[in-house]
Short mmCIF file of C-alpha atoms and ligand atoms in Angstrom, two decimals:
data_model
loop_
_atom_site.label_atom_id
_atom_site.label_comp_id
_atom_site.label_asym_id
_atom_site.label_seq_id
_atom_site.Cartn_x
_atom_site.Cartn_y
_atom_site.Cartn_z
CA MET A 1 86.74 97.67 124.25
CA LYS A 2 85.92 97.15 120.06
CA LYS A 3 87.77 93.45 119.56
CA ALA A 4 89.62 92.37 116.77
CA ILE A 5 90.66 88.97 115.77
CA VAL A 6 93.89 88.81 113.51
CA VAL A 7 94.91 85.11 111.56
CA GLY A 8 98.58 85.16 111.15
CA SER A 9 101.55 86.68 112.28
CA GLY A 10 103.61 87.50 109.39
CA ILE A 11 104.19 91.23 108.51
CA SER A 12 100.80 91.62 107.06
CA GLY A 13 99.36 90.77 110.23
CA CYS A 14 101.51 92.04 113.12
CA THR A 15 101.23 95.62 111.32
CA CYS A 16 97.19 95.38 111.13
CA ALA A 17 97.22 94.20 114.78
CA ARG A 18 99.57 97.21 115.73
CA ALA A 19 97.58 100.20 114.52
CA LEU A 20 94.45 98.12 115.78
CA ALA A 21 95.78 98.02 119.37
CA GLU A 22 97.15 101.51 119.36
CA ASN A 23 94.22 102.82 118.51
CA GLY A 24 91.64 100.87 121.47
CA TYR A 25 91.21 97.63 119.92
CA GLU A 26 91.80 94.49 122.17
CA VAL A 27 93.17 91.96 119.49
CA THR A 28 93.98 88.59 119.42
CA VAL A 29 96.71 87.59 117.25
CA ILE A 30 96.45 83.84 116.36
CA GLU A 31 99.38 81.35 114.58
CA LYS A 32 99.28 78.66 113.46
CA LEU A 33 102.86 77.99 114.52
CA ASN A 34 104.84 78.25 117.19
CA HIS A 35 106.73 81.10 116.83
CA VAL A 36 105.41 85.13 115.41
CA GLY A 37 106.22 86.27 112.28
CA GLY A 38 105.45 84.29 109.45
CA ASN A 39 108.03 84.14 106.79
CA VAL A 40 110.39 86.98 107.76
CA TYR A 41 111.08 85.17 110.75
CA ASP A 42 114.76 84.69 111.59
CA GLU A 43 117.27 83.15 113.82
CA LEU A 44 120.55 84.26 115.33
CA ILE A 45 122.73 81.66 114.37
CA ASP A 46 126.81 81.74 114.61
CA ASP A 47 125.83 85.47 115.10
CA ILE A 48 124.38 86.32 111.31
CA TYR A 49 120.52 86.34 111.09
CA VAL A 50 119.50 83.69 108.99
CA HIS A 51 116.39 84.51 107.50
CA MET A 52 114.47 80.91 108.22
CA TYR A 53 111.85 80.88 105.22
CA GLY A 54 114.36 82.52 102.39
CA PRO A 55 115.71 85.91 102.05
CA HIS A 56 114.02 89.07 103.14
CA ILE A 57 114.75 92.38 102.17
CA PHE A 58 113.29 96.04 102.54
CA HIS A 59 113.21 98.61 100.38
CA THR A 60 110.38 101.23 99.78
CA ASN A 61 109.37 104.25 98.55
CA ASP A 62 106.35 104.84 100.76
CA GLU A 63 107.65 107.34 103.62
CA ASN A 64 104.34 106.27 106.10
CA VAL A 65 105.81 102.34 105.65
CA TYR A 66 109.54 103.16 106.65
CA LYS A 67 108.04 105.29 109.25
CA PHE A 68 105.93 103.24 110.76
CA LEU A 69 108.20 100.56 110.71
CA SER A 70 111.17 103.00 112.62
CA LYS A 71 109.22 102.73 115.52
CA PHE A 72 109.74 99.27 115.94
CA THR A 73 113.68 98.71 114.77
CA GLU A 74 116.56 100.59 114.26
CA TRP A 75 118.10 99.88 110.78
CA PHE A 76 121.63 99.27 108.98
CA PRO A 77 121.99 100.96 105.43
CA TYR A 78 121.76 98.08 102.75
CA GLU A 79 121.78 97.91 98.98
CA HIS A 80 120.85 94.82 97.73
CA LYS A 81 123.27 93.25 94.58
CA VAL A 82 122.25 90.38 92.51
CA LEU A 83 124.55 88.56 90.33
CA ALA A 84 123.80 86.39 87.57
CA ASN A 85 126.16 83.26 87.21
CA ILE A 86 126.20 82.18 83.96
CA TYR A 87 128.01 79.09 83.37
CA GLY A 88 130.78 80.41 85.86
CA ASN A 89 130.77 84.18 84.65
CA TYR A 90 129.14 86.89 86.69
CA VAL A 91 126.96 89.44 85.57
CA PRO A 92 124.91 92.17 86.83
CA VAL A 93 120.92 91.26 87.77
CA PRO A 94 119.00 93.20 86.76
CA PHE A 95 120.89 93.34 83.37
CA ASN A 96 122.34 96.38 82.88
CA LEU A 97 125.25 97.64 80.65
CA THR A 98 127.66 96.44 82.06
CA SER A 99 125.69 92.56 81.57
CA LEU A 100 125.08 93.75 78.32
CA GLU A 101 129.60 94.72 77.58
CA LYS A 102 130.41 91.29 79.86
CA LEU A 103 128.03 88.79 77.63
CA TYR A 104 126.67 90.05 74.45
CA MET A 105 128.68 89.36 70.73
CA LYS A 106 131.76 91.70 70.78
CA ASN A 107 130.95 93.36 67.53
CA LYS A 108 126.90 94.48 68.35
CA VAL A 109 128.00 95.57 71.94
CA GLU A 110 128.22 99.48 70.81
CA LYS A 111 125.83 99.25 68.20
CA ILE A 112 122.99 97.83 70.33
CA LYS A 113 123.98 99.97 73.57
CA LYS A 114 123.50 103.21 71.05
CA ILE A 115 119.72 102.32 69.90
CA LEU A 116 118.91 101.12 73.35
CA ILE A 117 119.88 104.27 74.61
CA ASP A 118 118.26 106.42 71.68
CA GLU A 119 115.23 104.29 72.34
CA TYR A 120 114.49 104.63 75.78
CA GLY A 121 116.77 106.88 76.90
CA PHE A 122 119.76 106.26 79.26
CA GLY A 123 119.27 105.97 82.96
CA ASN A 124 115.69 104.14 82.14
CA LYS A 125 114.30 101.07 82.87
CA VAL A 126 112.54 98.45 80.36
CA PRO A 127 110.57 95.13 81.08
CA VAL A 128 112.17 92.48 78.68
CA MET A 129 108.97 91.68 77.41
CA GLN A 130 108.93 94.77 75.88
CA LEU A 131 112.55 94.30 74.15
CA LYS A 132 111.36 91.16 72.85
CA GLN A 133 108.07 92.88 71.50
CA HIS A 134 109.90 95.69 70.05
CA LYS A 135 109.36 96.52 65.78
CA ASP A 136 113.14 96.62 65.57
CA LYS A 137 114.92 93.74 64.66
CA ASP A 138 118.34 94.49 66.86
CA ILE A 139 116.08 95.40 69.80
CA GLN A 140 114.11 92.48 69.16
CA GLU A 141 117.34 90.11 68.98
CA PHE A 142 118.69 91.53 72.66
CA GLY A 143 115.42 91.16 74.19
CA ASN A 144 115.65 87.38 73.40
CA PHE A 145 119.20 87.19 73.81
CA VAL A 146 118.06 88.77 77.72
CA LEU A 147 115.62 86.42 78.10
CA ASN A 148 117.57 83.38 77.21
CA LYS A 149 120.73 84.14 79.65
CA ILE A 150 118.26 85.71 82.38
CA PHE A 151 114.62 85.00 82.57
CA ILE A 152 113.70 81.27 80.66
CA HIS A 153 115.33 79.17 82.64
CA TYR A 154 115.09 80.76 85.71
CA THR A 155 111.41 81.61 85.55
CA GLN A 156 110.98 78.03 84.56
CA LYS A 157 112.77 76.51 87.90
CA GLN A 158 110.87 78.98 90.08
CA TRP A 159 107.50 78.56 88.90
CA GLY A 160 107.12 75.39 86.73
CA ARG A 161 105.20 77.71 84.46
CA LYS A 162 106.41 79.11 81.20
CA ILE A 163 106.35 83.08 81.09
CA GLU A 164 103.83 83.47 78.83
CA GLU A 165 101.65 81.76 81.45
CA LEU A 166 102.20 84.11 84.41
CA ASP A 167 100.85 87.37 85.11
CA PRO A 168 103.51 89.99 83.33
CA ASN A 169 103.88 91.74 86.31
CA VAL A 170 106.03 88.96 87.55
CA MET A 171 109.00 89.92 85.00
CA GLN A 172 108.29 92.94 85.47
CA ARG A 173 109.86 93.17 88.88
CA VAL A 174 113.30 92.63 87.19
CA PRO A 175 113.34 95.11 84.44
CA VAL A 176 116.46 95.84 81.83
CA TYR A 177 118.50 98.65 83.34
CA ILE A 178 119.67 101.08 80.54
CA SER A 179 122.39 102.65 82.51
CA TYR A 180 125.32 100.76 84.92
CA GLU A 181 122.98 100.89 87.72
CA ASP A 182 123.16 97.69 89.57
CA LYS A 183 121.05 98.15 92.89
CA TYR A 184 118.50 95.09 92.79
CA PHE A 185 116.20 98.07 94.12
CA THR A 186 116.36 101.63 93.37
CA ASP A 187 114.09 102.64 96.17
CA LYS A 188 114.43 105.69 98.20
CA PHE A 189 114.97 103.57 101.38
CA GLN A 190 117.11 101.13 101.71
CA CYS A 191 117.64 99.12 104.82
CA GLN A 192 117.43 96.06 106.72
CA PRO A 193 116.26 95.98 110.75
CA LYS A 194 119.65 95.64 113.09
CA LEU A 195 118.59 92.97 114.97
CA GLY A 196 116.41 91.17 112.87
CA PHE A 197 113.02 90.63 111.60
CA THR A 198 111.67 88.70 114.61
CA GLN A 199 113.05 91.02 116.58
CA LEU A 200 111.22 93.93 114.68
CA ILE A 201 107.80 91.39 114.57
CA ASN A 202 107.94 91.28 118.76
CA ASN A 203 108.47 94.89 119.41
CA MET A 204 105.25 95.51 116.82
CA LEU A 205 103.36 93.00 119.06
CA ASN A 206 104.29 94.20 122.28
CA HIS A 207 101.40 95.88 123.23
CA LYS A 208 99.22 96.31 126.28
CA ASN A 209 96.54 95.46 124.00
CA ILE A 210 97.86 93.10 122.01
CA LYS A 211 96.96 89.15 122.87
CA ILE A 212 98.83 86.04 120.78
CA LEU A 213 97.46 82.26 120.73
CA LYS A 214 100.80 80.60 119.12
CA ASN A 215 99.77 77.20 117.78
CA VAL A 216 96.50 77.35 117.18
CA GLU A 217 94.43 76.46 113.56
CA ALA A 218 92.07 79.28 112.84
CA ASN A 219 89.67 76.33 111.75
CA ASP A 220 90.02 75.00 114.86
CA ILE A 221 88.41 78.07 116.53
CA LEU A 222 86.77 80.18 113.97
CA GLU A 223 83.12 79.74 112.12
CA LEU A 224 81.28 81.67 109.82
CA LYS A 225 77.50 80.19 109.29
CA ASP A 226 75.01 82.09 108.13
CA GLY A 227 76.32 85.93 108.00
CA LYS A 228 78.00 85.51 111.43
CA ILE A 229 81.73 84.93 112.47
CA PHE A 230 82.19 82.41 115.52
CA TYR A 231 84.67 82.39 117.98
CA LYS A 232 85.43 79.07 119.94
CA ASN A 233 81.46 78.52 119.50
CA GLN A 234 80.39 82.01 120.56
CA GLU A 235 79.43 84.75 118.06
CA PHE A 236 81.72 87.02 117.58
CA ASN A 237 80.80 90.97 116.58
CA GLY A 238 84.10 92.02 116.45
CA LYS A 239 86.32 92.38 113.44
CA VAL A 240 88.64 89.31 111.75
CA ILE A 241 91.21 90.17 109.51
CA PHE A 242 92.77 87.26 108.37
CA THR A 243 95.91 86.44 106.48
CA GLY A 244 95.93 82.50 105.83
CA ALA A 245 95.43 80.70 102.54
CA VAL A 246 91.26 81.54 101.90
CA ASP A 247 91.11 78.35 100.14
CA GLU A 248 92.03 76.79 102.98
CA PHE A 249 89.93 78.39 105.28
CA CYS A 250 86.57 77.65 103.29
CA ASN A 251 87.57 74.04 102.72
CA TYR A 252 88.51 74.69 99.51
CA LYS A 253 84.43 75.06 98.71
CA PHE A 254 85.31 76.83 95.13
CA GLY A 255 88.96 74.67 94.56
CA GLU A 256 92.24 74.51 95.50
CA LEU A 257 94.39 78.03 94.83
CA PRO A 258 97.34 77.42 93.24
CA TYR A 259 100.94 78.31 95.15
CA ARG A 260 104.68 78.21 94.45
CA SER A 261 106.72 76.64 97.63
CA LEU A 262 110.21 76.09 98.17
CA ASP A 263 112.64 73.85 99.48
CA PHE A 264 115.92 75.03 101.47
CA LYS A 265 118.18 73.58 101.68
CA PHE A 266 120.57 75.60 104.51
CA LYS A 267 124.33 75.18 104.46
CA LYS A 268 127.86 76.84 106.73
CA THR A 269 131.47 76.59 105.15
CA LYS A 270 133.90 77.93 106.99
CA LYS A 271 135.18 80.09 104.75
CA SER A 272 134.86 83.61 105.13
CA GLN A 273 132.84 84.47 102.30
CA LEU A 274 131.15 82.07 99.61
CA GLN A 275 130.35 84.36 97.02
CA PRO A 276 131.12 87.73 96.03
CA CYS A 277 127.37 88.94 96.63
CA ALA A 278 124.85 88.37 98.64
CA VAL A 279 122.56 86.71 96.14
CA VAL A 280 123.70 84.76 93.14
CA ASN A 281 120.23 83.99 90.63
CA TYR A 282 121.85 80.22 88.46
CA THR A 283 119.87 81.47 85.44
CA VAL A 284 120.82 79.08 82.73
CA ASN A 285 121.67 75.72 85.09
CA LYS A 286 121.25 73.93 88.21
CA LYS A 287 117.92 73.08 89.84
CA TYR A 288 118.13 75.91 92.82
CA THR A 289 117.53 78.88 91.56
CA ARG A 290 119.89 81.17 93.88
CA ILE A 291 122.48 81.00 96.76
CA SER A 292 121.89 83.45 99.46
CA GLU A 293 124.91 84.45 101.78
CA PHE A 294 122.80 85.89 105.07
CA LYS A 295 126.00 87.33 106.89
CA LYS A 296 126.34 89.55 103.04
CA PHE A 297 122.43 90.78 104.05
CA THR A 298 121.36 90.48 107.52
CA THR A 299 124.18 91.17 109.51
CA TYR A 300 125.83 94.76 109.72
CA LYS A 301 128.95 93.50 112.15
CA ALA A 302 129.82 90.10 110.23
CA PRO A 303 131.57 87.83 111.87
CA GLU A 304 135.00 87.25 110.38
CA LYS A 305 134.93 83.46 110.01
CA GLY A 306 132.58 80.99 108.80
CA SER A 307 129.16 81.75 106.49
CA ILE A 308 126.00 80.40 106.16
CA TYR A 309 123.91 80.02 103.03
CA ILE A 310 120.61 78.93 101.71
CA LYS A 311 119.72 77.15 98.31
CA GLU A 312 116.30 77.13 97.09
CA TYR A 313 114.46 75.04 95.47
CA PRO A 314 111.01 75.87 93.95
CA LEU A 315 108.19 72.81 94.13
CA GLU A 316 104.91 72.89 93.25
CA PHE A 317 102.70 73.45 96.90
CA LYS A 318 100.39 70.11 97.37
CA ARG A 319 97.85 70.22 99.89
CA ASP A 320 99.45 67.58 103.16
CA LYS A 321 102.78 67.67 102.39
CA GLY A 322 103.93 70.38 105.00
CA LEU A 323 105.18 72.64 102.57
CA ILE A 324 104.44 75.70 103.03
CA ARG A 325 102.31 78.09 100.21
CA TYR A 326 105.52 81.12 99.17
CA TYR A 327 104.46 82.70 96.53
CA PRO A 328 100.70 82.75 94.86
CA ILE A 329 100.43 81.78 91.15
CA VAL A 330 98.52 84.71 89.66
CA ASN A 331 96.40 84.11 86.64
CA GLU A 332 93.28 84.35 85.09
CA LYS A 333 92.18 80.77 86.26
CA SER A 334 93.21 81.43 89.40
CA THR A 335 92.12 84.90 89.90
CA ASP A 336 88.33 83.46 89.09
CA ILE A 337 88.82 81.02 91.38
CA PHE A 338 90.07 83.94 94.66
CA ASN A 339 87.09 86.05 93.25
CA LYS A 340 84.68 83.34 94.08
CA TYR A 341 86.16 83.55 97.47
CA LYS A 342 86.41 86.71 98.07
CA LYS A 343 82.91 87.36 96.84
CA TYR A 344 81.43 84.51 99.46
CA LEU A 345 83.29 86.12 102.28
CA SER A 346 81.82 89.43 101.72
CA ASN A 347 78.94 88.25 103.10
CA TYR A 348 80.83 88.33 106.27
CA LEU A 349 80.90 92.43 106.80
CA ASN A 350 83.45 91.95 109.27
CA PHE A 351 85.40 89.70 107.49
CA TYR A 352 89.07 90.78 106.12
CA VAL A 353 91.54 89.03 104.06
CA LEU A 354 95.24 90.48 104.10
CA GLY A 355 98.52 90.01 102.39
CA ARG A 356 100.25 88.22 100.06
CA LEU A 357 97.53 85.20 100.95
CA GLY A 358 94.89 86.49 102.10
CA ASP A 359 94.93 88.79 99.47
CA TYR A 360 96.20 86.32 96.38
CA LYS A 361 99.23 88.59 95.20
CA TYR A 362 102.52 88.61 94.60
CA ILE A 363 103.26 91.80 96.76
CA ASN A 364 106.79 93.11 98.78
CA MET A 365 107.12 93.62 101.99
CA ASP A 366 106.10 96.92 102.03
CA ILE A 367 102.94 96.99 100.11
CA ALA A 368 102.38 94.08 102.56
CA VAL A 369 102.80 97.06 105.38
CA LYS A 370 100.85 99.99 103.40
CA ASN A 371 97.62 97.88 102.88
CA ALA A 372 97.76 96.72 106.29
CA LEU A 373 97.79 100.32 107.76
CA ASP A 374 95.40 101.09 104.69
CA LEU A 375 92.97 98.81 106.24
CA ALA A 376 93.47 99.02 109.52
CA ASN A 377 92.45 103.23 109.49
CA ASP A 378 89.93 102.01 107.54
CA ILE A 379 87.87 99.47 109.88
CA ILE A 380 88.68 102.77 112.56
CA GLU A 381 87.13 105.43 110.16
CA GLY A 382 84.43 102.37 109.62
CA ASP A 383 83.67 102.19 113.47
CA ILE A 384 84.17 105.93 114.20
CA SER A 385 81.30 107.00 111.54
CA LYS A 386 78.99 104.60 112.60
N1 UDP B 1 113.65 86.31 87.68
C1 UDP B 1 114.19 85.77 86.49
N2 UDP B 1 115.62 85.38 86.27
C2 UDP B 1 116.31 86.40 87.79
C3 UDP B 1 115.83 87.32 88.49
C4 UDP B 1 114.20 87.22 88.55
O1 UDP B 1 113.81 84.61 86.04
O2 UDP B 1 117.59 86.09 87.44
C5 UDP B 1 112.00 86.13 87.27
C6 UDP B 1 111.48 85.07 87.42
O3 UDP B 1 110.00 84.81 87.33
C7 UDP B 1 111.29 85.43 89.01
C8 UDP B 1 110.64 87.12 89.11
O4 UDP B 1 111.74 87.47 87.86
O5 UDP B 1 109.68 84.94 90.15
C9 UDP B 1 110.64 88.09 90.13
O6 UDP B 1 111.87 87.93 90.56
P1 UDP B 1 112.47 88.61 92.21
O7 UDP B 1 113.53 88.61 92.03
O8 UDP B 1 111.43 89.44 92.32
O9 UDP B 1 111.53 87.21 93.03
P2 UDP B 1 111.42 87.29 95.03
O10 UDP B 1 112.77 87.91 95.15
O11 UDP B 1 110.56 87.82 95.12
O12 UDP B 1 111.44 85.87 94.76
#
């Protein structure tokens, strides 16, 4: 039987493991924690699915991804909405025409609305930096306004860096809506797993060809030497799909890759609800970036009384401090370092990197699933054509 080892049991690793298992591979999933699921792991607390590693919202335009995941979960429809709390004033994020009407200088509202609609067309989305860099003074002024109210402070907290030091894709994730659209995502499929992400993951891993080893560090049982992979000190000729941090796995031989980490403060309230929508972003003050109230997006039958919420305090990832790598900080320098790891690892023909950490890319869940399915297909087809 063809063999594969998958390092990491997050959504990337589990998707790849399942796809390989269904195609006759004997798959061993290695997980360093005492639970599977990576950062989508959730627990049912007081009848609310609490995301133990921060809020995860599923959305995709990719029908294949949706269909694949639908084999392992039922869904409940959920359209994500976010408000920014600006000194007590709530306005929709992404910044839309409602936000504009609520916040912009009263005497300029109608004029700028007309300019924006003429320039970009009603219903379209525009990256905030494009507004800021526009040659028209009014659009520029509006762009700077949105940057100040929504992006500058939040981004500094989230990344510890200025907007200009980040990959432009980061800001483009949250464009300005030239419409009254108030959904955070506009994808075709928007839904949450009815019984939580952990159950979805467990169902994925529940296959006769999949074995799971928890509490096992990859570095303790996997070794790369002279173009060969060793598993428990024996040469391993199967495939290894690695979804962890490549710098750590390679003992930092080309230097450390930067990541952002998060400190979460979980809280309970006896009130039936804390805030007007699932996520409220604090874009002009506070040390935390956002508060997520789980019952608003994880429980299709929310309990009447009581609510659980989480505040996120970002910080720089540092080794040996018990921190978790949540976000790769993609820029020119880190890309150079990552490419060195990638080049080195490409000497090991059966070793593949995958996922937000393995690939060092700031991707959403659906792309993680898509990439994992694509990789599994490549592996399967490669083996067939051998
Ligand atoms: N962002 C911001 N203000 C907001 C929302 C987002 O400045 O109110 C910026 C911030 O830099 C953030 C990025 O846009 O990291 C992407 O936001 P997203 O909501 O996609 O972040 P995630 O949910 O992945 O943490």
